[in-house]
PDB file of C-alpha atoms in Angstrom:
ATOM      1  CA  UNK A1382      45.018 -88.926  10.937  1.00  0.00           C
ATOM      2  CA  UNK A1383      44.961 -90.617  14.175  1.00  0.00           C
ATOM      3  CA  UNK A1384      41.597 -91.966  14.887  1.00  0.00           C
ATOM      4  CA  UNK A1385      39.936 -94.980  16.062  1.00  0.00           C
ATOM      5  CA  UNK A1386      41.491 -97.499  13.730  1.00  0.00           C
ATOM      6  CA  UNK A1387      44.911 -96.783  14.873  1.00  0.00           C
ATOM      7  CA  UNK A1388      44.699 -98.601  18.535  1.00  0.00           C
ATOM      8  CA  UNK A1389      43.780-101.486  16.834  1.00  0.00           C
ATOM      9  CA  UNK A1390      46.004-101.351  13.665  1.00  0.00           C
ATOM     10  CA  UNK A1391      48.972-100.876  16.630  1.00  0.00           C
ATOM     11  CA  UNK A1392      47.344-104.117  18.392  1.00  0.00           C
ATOM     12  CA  UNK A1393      48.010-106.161  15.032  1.00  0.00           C
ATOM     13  CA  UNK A1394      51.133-105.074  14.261  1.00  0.00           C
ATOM     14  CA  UNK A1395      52.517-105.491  17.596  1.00  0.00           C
ATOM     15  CA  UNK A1396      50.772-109.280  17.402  1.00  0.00           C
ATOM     16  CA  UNK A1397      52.951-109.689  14.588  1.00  0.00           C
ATOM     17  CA  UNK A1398      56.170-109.667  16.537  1.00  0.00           C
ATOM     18  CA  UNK A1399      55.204-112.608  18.462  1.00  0.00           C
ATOM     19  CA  UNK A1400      54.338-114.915  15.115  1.00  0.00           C
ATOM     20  CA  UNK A1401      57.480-114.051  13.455  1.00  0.00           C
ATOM     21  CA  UNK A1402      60.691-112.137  13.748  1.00  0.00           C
ATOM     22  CA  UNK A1403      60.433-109.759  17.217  1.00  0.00           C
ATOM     23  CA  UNK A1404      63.016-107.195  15.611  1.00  0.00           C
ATOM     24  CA  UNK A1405      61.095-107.447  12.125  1.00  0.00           C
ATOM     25  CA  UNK A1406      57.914-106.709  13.863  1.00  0.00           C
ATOM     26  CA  UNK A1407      59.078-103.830  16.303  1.00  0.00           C
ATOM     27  CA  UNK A1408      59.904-102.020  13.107  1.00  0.00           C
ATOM     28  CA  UNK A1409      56.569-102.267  11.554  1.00  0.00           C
ATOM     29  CA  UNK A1410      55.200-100.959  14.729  1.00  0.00           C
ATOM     30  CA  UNK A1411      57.684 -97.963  14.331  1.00  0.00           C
ATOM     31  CA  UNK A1412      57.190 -97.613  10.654  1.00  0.00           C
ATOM     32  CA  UNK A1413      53.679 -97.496  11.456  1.00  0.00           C
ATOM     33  CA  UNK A1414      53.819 -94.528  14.026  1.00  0.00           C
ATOM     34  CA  UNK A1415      56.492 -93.094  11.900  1.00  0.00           C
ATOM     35  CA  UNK A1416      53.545 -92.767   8.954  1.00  0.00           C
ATOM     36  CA  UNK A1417      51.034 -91.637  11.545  1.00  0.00           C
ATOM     37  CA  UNK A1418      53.463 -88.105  12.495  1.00  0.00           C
ATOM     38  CA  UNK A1419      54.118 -87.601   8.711  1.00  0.00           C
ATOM     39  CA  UNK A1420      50.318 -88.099   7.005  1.00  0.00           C
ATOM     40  CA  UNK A1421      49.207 -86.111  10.168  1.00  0.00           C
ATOM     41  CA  UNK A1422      51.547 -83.097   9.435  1.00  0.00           C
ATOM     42  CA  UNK A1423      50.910 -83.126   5.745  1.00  0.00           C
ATOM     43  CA  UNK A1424      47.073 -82.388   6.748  1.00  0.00           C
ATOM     44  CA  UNK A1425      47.994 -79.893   8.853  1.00  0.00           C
ATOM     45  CA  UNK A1426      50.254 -78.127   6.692  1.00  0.00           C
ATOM     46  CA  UNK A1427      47.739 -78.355   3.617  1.00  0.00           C
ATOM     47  CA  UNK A1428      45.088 -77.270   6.325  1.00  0.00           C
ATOM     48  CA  UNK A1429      46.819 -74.072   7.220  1.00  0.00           C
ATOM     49  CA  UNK A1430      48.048 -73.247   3.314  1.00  0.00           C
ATOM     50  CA  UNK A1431      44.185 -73.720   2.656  1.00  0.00           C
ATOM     51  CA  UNK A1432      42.967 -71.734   5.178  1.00  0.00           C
ATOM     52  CA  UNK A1433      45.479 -68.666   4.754  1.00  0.00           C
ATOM     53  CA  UNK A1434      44.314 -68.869   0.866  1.00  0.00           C
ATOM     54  CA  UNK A1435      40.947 -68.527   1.909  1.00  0.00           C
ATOM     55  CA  UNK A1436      41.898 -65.858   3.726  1.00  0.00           C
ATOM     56  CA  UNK A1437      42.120 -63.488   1.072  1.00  0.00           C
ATOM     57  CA  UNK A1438      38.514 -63.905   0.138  1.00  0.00           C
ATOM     58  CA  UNK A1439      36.735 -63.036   3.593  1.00  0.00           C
ATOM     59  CA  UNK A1440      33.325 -65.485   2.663  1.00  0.00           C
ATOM     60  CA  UNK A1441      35.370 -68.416   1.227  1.00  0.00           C
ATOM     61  CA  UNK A1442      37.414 -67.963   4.885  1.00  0.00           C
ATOM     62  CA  UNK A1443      33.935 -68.127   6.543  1.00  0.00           C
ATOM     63  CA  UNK A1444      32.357 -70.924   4.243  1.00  0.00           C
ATOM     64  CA  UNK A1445      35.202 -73.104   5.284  1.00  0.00           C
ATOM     65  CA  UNK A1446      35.216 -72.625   8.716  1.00  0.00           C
ATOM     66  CA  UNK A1447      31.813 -73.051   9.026  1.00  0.00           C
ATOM     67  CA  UNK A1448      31.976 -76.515   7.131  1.00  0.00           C
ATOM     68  CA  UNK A1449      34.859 -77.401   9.389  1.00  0.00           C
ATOM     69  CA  UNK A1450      33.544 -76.236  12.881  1.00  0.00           C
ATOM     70  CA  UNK A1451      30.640 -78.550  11.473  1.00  0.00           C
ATOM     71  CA  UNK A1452      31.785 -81.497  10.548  1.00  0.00           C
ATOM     72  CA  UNK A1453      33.962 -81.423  13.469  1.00  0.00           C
ATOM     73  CA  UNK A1454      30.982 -81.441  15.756  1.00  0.00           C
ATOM     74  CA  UNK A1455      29.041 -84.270  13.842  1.00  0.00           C
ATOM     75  CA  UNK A1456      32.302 -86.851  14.256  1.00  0.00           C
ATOM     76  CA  UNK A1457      32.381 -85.403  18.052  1.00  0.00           C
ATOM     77  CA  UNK A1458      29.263 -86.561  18.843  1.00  0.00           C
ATOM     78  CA  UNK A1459      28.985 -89.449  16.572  1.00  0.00           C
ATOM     79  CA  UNK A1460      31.872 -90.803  18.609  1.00  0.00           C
ATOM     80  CA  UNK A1461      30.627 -89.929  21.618  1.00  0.00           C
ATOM     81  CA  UNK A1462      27.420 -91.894  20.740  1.00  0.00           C
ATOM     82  CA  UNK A1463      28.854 -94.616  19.384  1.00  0.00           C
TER      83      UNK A1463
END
């Protein structure tokens, strides 16, 4: 997903079009951002398939959302810490 790598994977591979090829570069940069939309809507969709599952069993629903909500928290504030 996007997180805190992906500034900084985006600075390399736009470095790369000034060593080389501009053209050659620009599309890693798209290829890149292209590969960001598609792993982040595969989580999503296997996120709401898992969740709707769960669903069916009311405490497995509840289990995972309370795992979610906190993990969720813990990464909030670990970034905001960090």
């Amino acid at each position: 997903g996007v997180g805190v790598e992906s500034p900084t994977q985006i600075l390399a591979l736009g470095s790369a079009m000034t060593l080389g090829n501009p053209v050659l570069g620009l599309g890693l940069v798209a290829l890149f951002a292209f590969g960001m939309i598609v792993s982040n809507m595969a989580v999503a969709l296997l996120a709401i398939y898992g969740f709707q599952s769960a669903r069916q069993r009311q405490i497995v629903f509840l289990v995972l959302s309370l795992i979610s909500a906190v993990f969720s928290a813990i990464i909030g504030v670990m970034l905001l810490l960090a």
